[in-house]
Amino acid sequence: THPHITKQMVIERTIKTSVFGFINQFQGYGSIILLPALLRLRNSQQQTSVDKSCEDEVIGGSEFLLLAAVHGGANLVGRVAGAILHNRVPFFISQPTQAVAITLCYGALLTSSTLTTISVSLGLAKFFFSSMILEKTLMTYDPNYIGTAYAVQSAAVSMSSAQFGSAAGVAVAAFLQPHQAVIITVVLSCLQIVVTCCIRDRP
């Protein structure tokens, strides 16, 4: 059906899609654990030594609303924005730009630990993650990009890589110190910029 898409092209595109998906899912799912971890760290730093003995990891009610806004609201708006961008802005402009934006968002967390910085940075990062996830899905299943002869094998590899990225992102945020998780995410986000710039065959 797509004789112009060779096996070599499928392999190259599958590798790019897999790396793209791994980092995308690492960023998105890691932030689910990273946000409350950063809030707990901020709360513990603000409390006195007496307070720390009993409430150093408590997240207040207003902060639960913040979690819902960041993970729910930003996620929903980002997916709508992704659909709009897909039809109006070429891949080689929209995706590298959003990858840079995510890198800057996580980089901001290394410079400040205020509630505003944490909520705005991770909220924007979640927005851009949700916008980019649409392109990841299209790259995985688009017959005009991956062809039909090896579509199942390519999708299986890409999906497995994305799922591994989800698990890795959650594990890093859960078992490492918050600033360590942020640094790792920044490094991967920089790699995502390179990956998106290397994908030159998407409309």
CSV table of N, CA and C in Angstrom, one decimal, residues 53-185:
chain,number,residue,atom,x,y,z
A,53,SER,N,8.6,17.4,63.3
A,53,SER,CA,8.5,16.1,63.9
A,53,SER,C,7.1,15.5,63.8
A,54,CYS,N,6.1,16.3,63.4
A,54,CYS,CA,4.8,15.7,63.3
A,54,CYS,C,4.1,16.0,62.0
A,55,GLU,N,4.5,17.0,61.2
A,55,GLU,CA,3.7,17.3,60.0
A,55,GLU,C,4.6,17.7,58.9
A,56,ASP,N,5.8,17.1,58.8
A,56,ASP,CA,6.7,17.6,57.8
A,56,ASP,C,6.4,17.1,56.4
A,57,GLU,N,5.4,16.2,56.2
A,57,GLU,CA,5.1,15.8,54.9
A,57,GLU,C,3.6,15.9,54.6
A,58,VAL,N,2.9,16.8,55.3
A,58,VAL,CA,1.5,17.0,55.1
A,58,VAL,C,1.2,17.9,53.9
A,59,ILE,N,0.3,17.5,53.1
A,59,ILE,CA,-0.2,18.4,52.0
A,59,ILE,C,-1.6,18.9,52.3
A,60,GLY,N,-1.8,20.2,52.3
A,60,GLY,CA,-3.1,20.8,52.7
A,60,GLY,C,-4.1,20.6,51.7
A,61,GLY,N,-5.4,21.0,52.1
A,61,GLY,CA,-6.5,20.8,51.2
A,61,GLY,C,-6.4,21.7,49.9
A,62,SER,N,-5.9,22.9,50.1
A,62,SER,CA,-5.7,23.8,48.9
A,62,SER,C,-4.7,23.2,47.9
A,63,GLU,N,-3.8,22.5,48.4
A,63,GLU,CA,-2.8,21.9,47.6
A,63,GLU,C,-3.3,20.7,46.8
A,64,PHE,N,-4.3,20.0,47.3
A,64,PHE,CA,-5.0,19.0,46.6
A,64,PHE,C,-5.7,19.6,45.4
A,65,LEU,N,-6.3,20.8,45.6
A,65,LEU,CA,-6.9,21.5,44.4
A,65,LEU,C,-5.9,21.8,43.4
A,66,LEU,N,-4.7,22.2,43.8
A,66,LEU,CA,-3.6,22.5,42.9
A,66,LEU,C,-3.2,21.3,42.1
A,67,LEU,N,-3.2,20.1,42.8
A,67,LEU,CA,-2.8,18.9,42.1
A,67,LEU,C,-3.9,18.6,41.0
A,68,ALA,N,-5.1,18.8,41.3
A,68,ALA,CA,-6.2,18.5,40.4
A,68,ALA,C,-6.1,19.5,39.2
A,69,ALA,N,-5.8,20.8,39.5
A,69,ALA,CA,-5.7,21.7,38.4
A,69,ALA,C,-4.6,21.4,37.5
A,70,VAL,N,-3.4,21.1,38.0
A,70,VAL,CA,-2.3,20.8,37.2
A,70,VAL,C,-2.4,19.6,36.4
A,71,HIS,N,-2.9,18.5,37.0
A,71,HIS,CA,-2.9,17.2,36.3
A,71,HIS,C,-4.2,17.0,35.5
A,72,GLY,N,-5.3,17.7,36.0
A,72,GLY,CA,-6.5,17.5,35.3
A,72,GLY,C,-6.8,18.6,34.2
A,73,GLY,N,-6.7,19.9,34.7
A,73,GLY,CA,-7.0,21.0,33.9
A,73,GLY,C,-6.0,21.2,32.8
A,74,ALA,N,-4.7,21.2,33.1
A,74,ALA,CA,-3.7,21.4,32.2
A,74,ALA,C,-3.6,20.3,31.1
A,75,ASN,N,-3.9,19.0,31.6
A,75,ASN,CA,-4.0,17.9,30.7
A,75,ASN,C,-5.1,18.0,29.7
A,76,LEU,N,-6.2,18.4,30.1
A,76,LEU,CA,-7.4,18.6,29.2
A,76,LEU,C,-7.2,19.7,28.2
A,77,VAL,N,-6.7,20.8,28.7
A,77,VAL,CA,-6.5,22.0,27.8
A,77,VAL,C,-5.4,21.6,26.8
A,78,GLY,N,-4.3,20.9,27.3
A,78,GLY,CA,-3.2,20.6,26.4
A,78,GLY,C,-3.6,19.7,25.3
A,79,ARG,N,-4.5,18.8,25.5
A,79,ARG,CA,-4.9,17.8,24.4
A,79,ARG,C,-5.7,18.6,23.4
A,80,VAL,N,-6.5,19.5,23.8
A,80,VAL,CA,-7.3,20.3,22.8
A,80,VAL,C,-6.3,21.2,22.0
A,81,ALA,N,-5.3,21.8,22.7
A,81,ALA,CA,-4.3,22.6,22.0
A,81,ALA,C,-3.5,21.8,21.0
A,82,GLY,N,-3.2,20.5,21.4
A,82,GLY,CA,-2.5,19.7,20.5
A,82,GLY,C,-3.2,19.4,19.2
A,83,ALA,N,-4.5,19.2,19.3
A,83,ALA,CA,-5.3,19.0,18.1
A,83,ALA,C,-5.3,20.2,17.2
A,84,ILE,N,-5.4,21.4,17.8
A,84,ILE,CA,-5.4,22.6,17.1
A,84,ILE,C,-4.1,22.9,16.4
A,85,LEU,N,-3.0,22.6,17.1
A,85,LEU,CA,-1.7,22.9,16.6
A,85,LEU,C,-1.4,21.9,15.4
A,86,HIS,N,-1.8,20.7,15.6
A,86,HIS,CA,-1.5,19.7,14.5
A,86,HIS,C,-2.0,20.1,13.2
A,87,ASN,N,-3.2,20.7,13.1
A,87,ASN,CA,-3.7,21.1,11.9
A,87,ASN,C,-3.3,22.5,11.3
A,88,ARG,N,-2.5,23.2,12.2
A,88,ARG,CA,-2.2,24.6,11.8
A,88,ARG,C,-0.7,24.9,11.8
A,89,VAL,N,0.1,24.1,12.6
A,89,VAL,CA,1.6,24.4,12.7
A,89,VAL,C,2.3,23.1,12.3
A,90,PRO,N,3.3,23.2,11.5
A,90,PRO,CA,4.1,22.0,11.1
A,90,PRO,C,4.8,21.4,12.3
A,91,PHE,N,5.1,20.1,12.2
A,91,PHE,CA,5.7,19.4,13.2
A,91,PHE,C,7.1,20.0,13.6
A,92,PHE,N,7.9,20.3,12.6
A,92,PHE,CA,9.3,20.8,12.8
A,92,PHE,C,9.3,22.1,13.5
A,93,ILE,N,8.1,22.8,13.7
A,93,ILE,CA,8.0,24.0,14.4
A,93,ILE,C,7.4,23.8,15.8
A,94,SER,N,6.3,23.1,15.8
A,94,SER,CA,5.5,23.0,17.0
A,94,SER,C,6.2,22.1,18.0
A,95,GLN,N,6.7,20.9,17.6
A,95,GLN,CA,7.2,20.0,18.6
A,95,GLN,C,8.6,20.4,19.2
A,96,PRO,N,9.5,20.9,18.4
A,96,PRO,CA,10.8,21.4,19.0
A,96,PRO,C,10.5,22.6,20.0
A,97,THR,N,9.5,23.4,19.6
A,97,THR,CA,9.2,24.6,20.4
A,97,THR,C,8.6,24.1,21.8
A,98,GLN,N,7.7,23.2,21.7
A,98,GLN,CA,7.1,22.7,22.9
A,98,GLN,C,8.2,21.9,23.8
A,99,ALA,N,9.1,21.2,23.1
A,99,ALA,CA,10.1,20.5,23.8
A,99,ALA,C,11.0,21.5,24.6
A,100,VAL,N,11.3,22.6,23.9
A,100,VAL,CA,12.1,23.7,24.6
A,100,VAL,C,11.4,24.2,25.8
A,101,ALA,N,10.1,24.4,25.6
A,101,ALA,CA,9.2,25.0,26.7
A,101,ALA,C,9.2,24.1,27.9
A,102,ILE,N,9.1,22.8,27.7
A,102,ILE,CA,9.1,21.8,28.8
A,102,ILE,C,10.4,21.9,29.5
A,103,THR,N,11.5,21.9,28.7
A,103,THR,CA,12.9,22.0,29.3
A,103,THR,C,13.0,23.2,30.2
A,104,LEU,N,12.5,24.4,29.8
A,104,LEU,CA,12.6,25.6,30.5
A,104,LEU,C,11.7,25.5,31.8
A,105,CYS,N,10.6,24.8,31.7
A,105,CYS,CA,9.7,24.7,32.8
A,105,CYS,C,10.4,23.9,34.0
A,106,TYR,N,11.0,22.8,33.6
A,106,TYR,CA,11.7,22.0,34.6
A,106,TYR,C,13.0,22.7,35.1
A,107,GLY,N,13.6,23.4,34.2
A,107,GLY,CA,14.8,24.2,34.6
A,107,GLY,C,14.4,25.2,35.6
A,108,ALA,N,13.2,25.8,35.5
A,108,ALA,CA,12.8,26.8,36.5
A,108,ALA,C,12.7,26.2,37.9
A,109,LEU,N,12.4,24.9,38.0
A,109,LEU,CA,12.3,24.3,39.3
A,109,LEU,C,13.6,24.2,40.0
A,110,LEU,N,14.7,24.3,39.3
A,110,LEU,CA,16.1,24.2,39.8
A,110,LEU,C,16.5,25.6,40.4
A,111,THR,N,15.8,26.6,40.0
A,111,THR,CA,16.1,28.0,40.5
A,111,THR,C,15.3,28.5,41.6
A,112,SER,N,14.1,27.9,41.8
A,112,SER,CA,13.2,28.4,42.8
A,112,SER,C,12.3,27.3,43.3
A,113,SER,N,11.9,27.4,44.6
A,113,SER,CA,11.0,26.4,45.1
A,113,SER,C,9.8,27.0,45.7
A,114,THR,N,9.4,28.1,45.2
A,114,THR,CA,8.2,28.8,45.7
A,114,THR,C,6.9,28.0,45.1
A,115,LEU,N,5.8,28.2,45.8
A,115,LEU,CA,4.6,27.6,45.4
A,115,LEU,C,4.2,28.0,44.0
A,116,THR,N,4.4,29.3,43.7
A,116,THR,CA,4.1,29.8,42.3
A,116,THR,C,4.9,29.1,41.3
A,117,THR,N,6.2,29.1,41.5
A,117,THR,CA,7.1,28.4,40.5
A,117,THR,C,6.8,27.0,40.3
A,118,ILE,N,6.5,26.3,41.4
A,118,ILE,CA,6.2,24.8,41.3
A,118,ILE,C,4.9,24.6,40.5
A,119,SER,N,3.9,25.3,40.9
A,119,SER,CA,2.6,25.1,40.2
A,119,SER,C,2.6,25.6,38.8
A,120,VAL,N,3.1,26.8,38.5
A,120,VAL,CA,3.1,27.3,37.1
A,120,VAL,C,4.0,26.4,36.2
A,121,SER,N,5.2,26.1,36.7
A,121,SER,CA,6.2,25.3,35.9
A,121,SER,C,5.6,24.0,35.5
A,122,LEU,N,5.1,23.2,36.6
A,122,LEU,CA,4.6,21.9,36.3
A,122,LEU,C,3.3,21.9,35.6
A,123,GLY,N,2.5,23.0,35.8
A,123,GLY,CA,1.3,23.1,35.1
A,123,GLY,C,1.5,23.3,33.6
A,124,LEU,N,2.5,24.2,33.2
A,124,LEU,CA,2.8,24.4,31.8
A,124,LEU,C,3.5,23.2,31.2
A,125,ALA,N,4.3,22.5,32.0
A,125,ALA,CA,5.0,21.3,31.5
A,125,ALA,C,3.9,20.3,31.2
A,126,LYS,N,2.9,20.1,32.1
A,126,LYS,CA,1.8,19.2,31.8
A,126,LYS,C,1.0,19.5,30.6
A,127,PHE,N,0.8,20.8,30.4
A,127,PHE,CA,0.1,21.3,29.2
A,127,PHE,C,0.8,20.9,27.9
A,128,PHE,N,2.1,21.2,27.9
A,128,PHE,CA,2.9,20.9,26.7
A,128,PHE,C,3.0,19.4,26.5
A,129,PHE,N,3.2,18.6,27.6
A,129,PHE,CA,3.2,17.2,27.5
A,129,PHE,C,1.9,16.6,26.8
A,130,SER,N,0.8,17.1,27.3
A,130,SER,CA,-0.5,16.7,26.8
A,130,SER,C,-0.7,17.1,25.3
A,131,SER,N,-0.1,18.2,25.0
A,131,SER,CA,-0.2,18.6,23.6
A,131,SER,C,0.7,17.7,22.7
A,132,MET,N,1.8,17.4,23.2
A,132,MET,CA,2.8,16.6,22.4
A,132,MET,C,2.3,15.1,22.3
A,133,ILE,N,1.6,14.6,23.3
A,133,ILE,CA,1.2,13.2,23.3
A,133,ILE,C,0.3,12.8,22.1
A,134,LEU,N,-0.4,13.8,21.6
A,134,LEU,CA,-1.3,13.6,20.4
A,134,LEU,C,-0.4,13.2,19.2
A,135,GLU,N,0.7,14.0,19.0
A,135,GLU,CA,1.6,13.7,17.9
A,135,GLU,C,2.3,12.3,18.1
A,136,LYS,N,2.6,12.0,19.4
A,136,LYS,CA,3.2,10.7,19.6
A,136,LYS,C,2.3,9.6,19.2
A,137,THR,N,1.0,9.7,19.5
A,137,THR,CA,0.0,8.7,19.1
A,137,THR,C,-0.1,8.6,17.6
A,138,LEU,N,-0.1,9.7,16.9
A,138,LEU,CA,-0.2,9.7,15.5
A,138,LEU,C,1.0,9.1,14.8
A,139,MET,N,2.2,9.4,15.3
A,139,MET,CA,3.4,8.8,14.8
A,139,MET,C,3.4,7.3,14.9
A,140,THR,N,2.8,6.8,16.0
A,140,THR,CA,2.8,5.4,16.3
A,140,THR,C,1.9,4.6,15.3
A,141,TYR,N,0.8,5.2,14.9
A,141,TYR,CA,-0.2,4.5,14.1
A,141,TYR,C,-0.5,5.0,12.7
A,142,ASP,N,0.1,6.1,12.3
A,142,ASP,CA,-0.1,6.7,11.0
A,142,ASP,C,0.5,5.8,9.9
A,143,PRO,N,-0.4,5.2,9.0
A,143,PRO,CA,0.1,4.4,8.0
A,143,PRO,C,0.9,5.2,6.9
A,144,ASN,N,0.7,6.5,6.8
A,144,ASN,CA,1.4,7.3,5.9
A,144,ASN,C,2.8,7.6,6.4
A,145,TYR,N,3.1,7.3,7.7
A,145,TYR,CA,4.4,7.6,8.3
A,145,TYR,C,5.1,6.3,8.5
A,146,ILE,N,4.4,5.3,9.0
A,146,ILE,CA,5.1,4.0,9.4
A,146,ILE,C,4.8,2.9,8.3
A,147,GLY,N,3.9,3.1,7.4
A,147,GLY,CA,3.5,2.1,6.4
A,147,GLY,C,2.6,1.1,7.0
A,148,THR,N,2.3,0.0,6.3
A,148,THR,CA,1.4,-1.0,6.7
A,148,THR,C,2.1,-2.4,6.9
A,149,ALA,N,3.2,-2.6,6.1
A,149,ALA,CA,3.9,-3.9,6.2
A,149,ALA,C,4.4,-4.3,7.5
A,150,TYR,N,4.9,-3.3,8.3
A,150,TYR,CA,5.5,-3.6,9.6
A,150,TYR,C,4.8,-2.7,10.7
A,151,ALA,N,3.6,-2.4,10.4
A,151,ALA,CA,2.8,-1.5,11.3
A,151,ALA,C,2.7,-2.1,12.7
A,152,VAL,N,2.3,-3.3,12.8
A,152,VAL,CA,2.1,-4.0,14.1
A,152,VAL,C,3.4,-4.0,14.9
A,153,GLN,N,4.5,-4.5,14.2
A,153,GLN,CA,5.8,-4.6,14.9
A,153,GLN,C,6.2,-3.2,15.4
A,154,SER,N,6.1,-2.2,14.5
A,154,SER,CA,6.5,-0.9,14.9
A,154,SER,C,5.7,-0.3,16.0
A,155,ALA,N,4.4,-0.5,16.0
A,155,ALA,CA,3.5,0.0,17.1
A,155,ALA,C,3.8,-0.7,18.4
A,156,ALA,N,4.1,-2.0,18.3
A,156,ALA,CA,4.4,-2.7,19.6
A,156,ALA,C,5.7,-2.2,20.2
A,157,VAL,N,6.7,-1.9,19.4
A,157,VAL,CA,8.0,-1.3,19.9
A,157,VAL,C,7.8,0.1,20.5
A,158,SER,N,7.1,0.9,19.8
A,158,SER,CA,6.8,2.3,20.2
A,158,SER,C,6.0,2.3,21.5
A,159,MET,N,4.9,1.5,21.5
A,159,MET,CA,4.1,1.5,22.7
A,159,MET,C,4.8,1.0,23.9
A,160,SER,N,5.6,-0.1,23.7
A,160,SER,CA,6.4,-0.6,24.8
A,160,SER,C,7.4,0.4,25.4
A,161,SER,N,8.0,1.1,24.5
A,161,SER,CA,9.0,2.2,24.9
A,161,SER,C,8.3,3.3,25.7
A,162,ALA,N,7.1,3.7,25.2
A,162,ALA,CA,6.3,4.7,25.9
A,162,ALA,C,5.9,4.2,27.3
A,163,GLN,N,5.5,3.0,27.4
A,163,GLN,CA,5.1,2.4,28.7
A,163,GLN,C,6.3,2.3,29.7
A,164,PHE,N,7.4,2.0,29.1
A,164,PHE,CA,8.6,1.9,29.9
A,164,PHE,C,9.0,3.3,30.4
A,165,GLY,N,8.7,4.3,29.6
A,165,GLY,CA,9.0,5.7,30.0
A,165,GLY,C,8.1,6.1,31.1
A,166,SER,N,6.8,5.7,31.1
A,166,SER,CA,5.9,6.0,32.2
A,166,SER,C,6.4,5.4,33.5
A,167,ALA,N,6.8,4.1,33.4
A,167,ALA,CA,7.2,3.5,34.6
A,167,ALA,C,8.5,4.1,35.2
A,168,ALA,N,9.4,4.4,34.2
A,168,ALA,CA,10.7,5.1,34.6
A,168,ALA,C,10.5,6.4,35.3
A,169,GLY,N,9.6,7.2,34.7
A,169,GLY,CA,9.3,8.5,35.2
A,169,GLY,C,8.7,8.5,36.6
A,170,VAL,N,7.8,7.6,36.8
A,170,VAL,CA,7.2,7.4,38.2
A,170,VAL,C,8.2,6.9,39.2
A,171,ALA,N,9.1,6.0,38.8
A,171,ALA,CA,10.1,5.4,39.7
A,171,ALA,C,11.1,6.5,40.1
A,172,VAL,N,11.6,7.2,39.1
A,172,VAL,CA,12.5,8.3,39.4
A,172,VAL,C,12.0,9.3,40.4
A,173,ALA,N,10.7,9.8,40.1
A,173,ALA,CA,10.1,10.8,41.0
A,173,ALA,C,9.8,10.2,42.4
A,174,ALA,N,9.5,8.9,42.4
A,174,ALA,CA,9.1,8.3,43.7
A,174,ALA,C,10.3,7.9,44.6
A,175,PHE,N,11.4,7.5,44.0
A,175,PHE,CA,12.5,6.9,44.8
A,175,PHE,C,13.7,7.8,44.9
A,176,LEU,N,13.8,8.9,44.1
A,176,LEU,CA,14.9,9.8,44.2
A,176,LEU,C,14.5,11.1,44.8
A,177,GLN,N,15.4,11.9,45.3
A,177,GLN,CA,15.1,13.2,45.8
A,177,GLN,C,14.5,14.1,44.7
A,178,PRO,N,13.6,15.0,45.1
A,178,PRO,CA,12.9,15.8,44.0
A,178,PRO,C,13.9,16.5,43.1
A,179,HIS,N,14.9,17.1,43.7
A,179,HIS,CA,15.8,17.9,42.8
A,179,HIS,C,16.6,16.9,41.9
A,180,GLN,N,16.9,15.7,42.3
A,180,GLN,CA,17.5,14.7,41.4
A,180,GLN,C,16.6,14.3,40.3
A,181,ALA,N,15.3,14.1,40.6
A,181,ALA,CA,14.3,13.8,39.6
A,181,ALA,C,14.2,14.9,38.6
A,182,VAL,N,14.2,16.2,39.1
A,182,VAL,CA,14.1,17.3,38.2
A,182,VAL,C,15.3,17.4,37.2
A,183,ILE,N,16.5,17.1,37.7
A,183,ILE,CA,17.7,17.2,36.9
A,183,ILE,C,17.7,16.1,35.8
A,184,ILE,N,17.3,14.9,36.2
A,184,ILE,CA,17.2,13.9,35.2
A,184,ILE,C,16.1,14.2,34.1
A,185,THR,N,15.0,14.8,34.5
A,185,THR,CA,14.0,15.2,33.6
A,185,THR,C,14.5,16.3,32.7
